[in-house]
Amino acid sequence: MSDQFNSEVWTEKYRPKKFEDMVGQEEILKRVKSLTNSMNIPHLLFAGPAGTGKSTLALIVVKQLFGESWRDNYLELNASDERGIDVVRQKVKDFARTKAIGNVPFKVIFLDEADALTREAQQALRRTMENYTSTCRFVMSCNYSSKILDPIQSRCVVFRFQLLEKKDIKKRIDLIAETEGLSITAEAFDALYEASEGDCRRVINLLQATSSISPNITPDLINTIVSKAKPSDIKVVLDYALSGDFQNSREKLLDIMLKESISGQDVIKAIQKEVWNLPIDNSLKVALTEKTGEAEFRLVEGSDEFIQLEALIASFVLAGENQVREGAGVVGGV
Ligand SMILES: Nc1ncnc2c1ncn2[C@@H]1O[C@H](COP(=O)(O)OP(=O)(O)O)[C@@H](O)[C@H]1O
Ligand SMILES: [Mg+2]
């Protein structure tokens, strides 16, 4: 990728360059910052969901440690790209053989997505870590620390990254909106955040995609990009069904799926979310969520999506009837 192209990808353009630019993960930032300031870091393991700042923090640490000469002292390997541990080992060897340039007595190897390494590869990595421990520090990232061998974990200080909170993501989005001249309504931000589920990379990518249509970001525009059913449309389908109007519910559903070309699975996901906002008993919500799960299972198994969805809204119709018949608080099976 050329630098020019990179600068146009917002996740790169807005990748924090200093500790202070990062949002959320407060405890982690505090501890990693103080370790870095001491100019001596242990091996680090950053565990947690995608798009929460693991790679970003690794780079910040390296830049902070080595300043201008960071490129000479830093090797980045992506475990899921590299073919086999032999490649990893050879690269580590070649890199670790020469001494660090500057005042820091070690170099840093960033092993991204370390949980993609097989058990055997991790065994080998463990020996490599031991062999080069005086000249190299490893910073590793993974989604699940449980997939990293205990002997490796025990050599690292482990930091657990959390999905980012709404207020933290908002800080980054506000910055981007201001710099790029976008206007984002509060509802649009809610839609963005909901679609991202706390993954900052996804939020930024979504925002960039949406802004290529218009700088005035609205929930509808975001939903076009996410190409998921709009919550408000799904609510109409469910309201019809619960009130016993199967015909209109079915028509609205068809409408959503055909006109907006949304897949059955996306409709089901939207229904699953929307169930919890319906003005119905909790036990009914649970029963309907179960039904929704069954429908999804059958879809994944390859059965006709429209038939499955029709059957699903039929369950909602029945649930609505039961709710009325049995009165509030007493809810029969679906
Ligand atoms: N904590 C954070 N603070 C600010 N920006 C973040 C944060 N986490 C992720 N980002 C944004 O999302 C992008 C992807 O983050 P990255 O660190 O690569 O995620 P991962 O945890 O998957 O390694 C970054 O370029 C940055 O723009
Ligand atoms: Mg990463």
Coordinates of N, CA and C and ligand atoms in Angstrom, one line a residue, residues 10-16 21-25 29 48-57 110 112 141 143 161 164 168 172 176 199-202 204, ligand 1:
W10 N -9.3 6.1 6.7 CA -9.4 6.8 7.9 C -8.9 6.1 9.1
T11 N -9.0 4.8 9.1 CA -8.5 4.1 10.3 C -7.0 4.3 10.5
E12 N -6.3 4.5 9.3 CA -4.9 4.8 9.4 C -4.7 6.3 9.7
K13 N -5.4 7.1 9.0 CA -5.2 8.5 9.1 C -5.5 8.9 10.6
Y14 N -6.5 8.3 11.2 CA -6.8 8.7 12.6 C -6.3 7.7 13.6
R15 N -5.3 6.9 13.2 CA -4.8 6.0 14.2 C -4.0 6.8 15.2
P16 N -4.3 6.7 16.5 CA -3.6 7.6 17.5 C -2.1 7.4 17.5
D21 N -3.8 10.3 22.7 CA -4.9 10.3 21.6 C -5.8 9.1 21.8
M22 N -5.4 8.1 22.5 CA -6.2 6.9 22.6 C -7.4 7.1 23.6
V23 N -8.5 6.4 23.4 CA -9.6 6.6 24.2 C -9.9 5.2 24.9
G24 N -10.6 5.3 26.1 CA -10.9 4.1 26.8 C -9.7 3.4 27.3
Q25 N -9.8 2.1 27.8 CA -8.7 1.3 28.2 C -7.8 2.1 29.2
L29 N -3.7 1.9 29.7 CA -2.9 3.0 29.2 C -1.9 3.5 30.3
G48 N -7.9 -9.2 23.6 CA -9.2 -8.6 23.5 C -9.8 -8.5 22.1
P49 N -11.0 -8.0 22.1 CA -11.7 -7.9 20.8 C -11.1 -7.0 19.7
A50 N -11.4 -7.2 18.5 CA -10.9 -6.4 17.4 C -11.3 -5.0 17.5
G51 N -10.4 -4.1 17.0 CA -10.7 -2.7 16.9 C -10.8 -2.0 18.2
T52 N -10.0 -2.4 19.2 CA -10.1 -1.8 20.5 C -8.7 -1.1 20.9
G53 N -7.7 -1.2 20.0 CA -6.5 -0.4 20.2 C -5.3 -1.3 20.5
K54 N -5.3 -2.6 20.3 CA -4.2 -3.4 20.6 C -2.9 -3.1 19.7
S55 N -3.1 -3.1 18.4 CA -2.0 -2.8 17.5 C -1.6 -1.4 17.7
T56 N -2.6 -0.5 17.8 CA -2.3 0.9 18.0 C -1.3 1.2 19.2
L57 N -1.7 0.5 20.3 CA -0.9 0.7 21.5 C 0.5 0.2 21.3
F110 N 6.7 -7.3 17.4 CA 5.3 -7.3 17.6 C 4.7 -8.4 16.8
D112 N 1.4 -10.0 15.9 CA 0.0 -9.7 15.9 C -0.8 -11.0 15.7
S141 N -0.4 -9.7 20.3 CA -1.8 -9.4 20.5 C -2.6 -10.7 20.1
N143 N -7.0 -12.3 20.2 CA -8.4 -12.1 20.6 C -8.7 -12.8 21.9
F161 N -8.0 -5.9 26.9 CA -8.7 -4.8 26.3 C -10.2 -5.1 26.3
L164 N -15.0 -0.8 23.3 CA -15.0 0.6 23.7 C -16.4 1.1 24.0
D168 N -16.5 7.0 24.7 CA -15.1 7.0 24.2 C -15.1 7.0 22.6
R172 N -13.6 10.1 19.4 CA -12.9 9.9 18.1 C -13.8 10.3 16.9
I176 N -13.1 13.2 14.0 CA -13.1 12.9 12.6 C -14.1 13.8 11.9
D199 N -16.5 -1.7 18.4 CA -15.3 -1.9 17.6 C -15.0 -0.6 16.9
C200 N -13.9 0.0 17.3 CA -13.6 1.4 16.8 C -13.2 1.4 15.3
R201 N -12.6 0.3 14.9 CA -12.2 0.2 13.5 C -13.5 0.2 12.6
R202 N -14.4 -0.6 13.1 CA -15.7 -0.8 12.4 C -16.4 0.6 12.3
I204 N -15.2 3.6 12.4 CA -14.5 4.5 11.5 C -14.7 4.1 10.0
Ligands
LIG1 N1 -8.6 2.8 22.1 C1 -8.7 3.4 20.9 N2 -8.5 4.8 20.9 C2 -8.5 5.5 19.7 N3 -8.7 4.9 18.5 C3 -8.8 3.5 18.5 C4 -8.8 2.8 19.7 N4 -9.0 1.5 19.3 C5 -9.1 1.4 18.0 N5 -9.0 2.7 17.5 C6 -9.1 3.0 16.0 O1 -9.4 1.8 15.3 C7 -8.3 1.4 14.4 C8 -8.0 0.0 14.7 O2 -7.4 -0.2 15.9 P1 -6.3 -1.3 16.2 O3 -5.4 -0.8 17.3 O4 -5.6 -1.7 15.0 O5 -7.3 -2.5 16.7 P2 -6.9 -4.0 17.2 O6 -7.3 -4.0 18.7 O7 -7.8 -4.9 16.4 O8 -5.4 -4.2 17.0 C9 -7.2 2.4 14.8 O9 -6.5 2.8 13.6 C10 -7.8 3.6 15.4 O10 -8.2 4.5 14.4

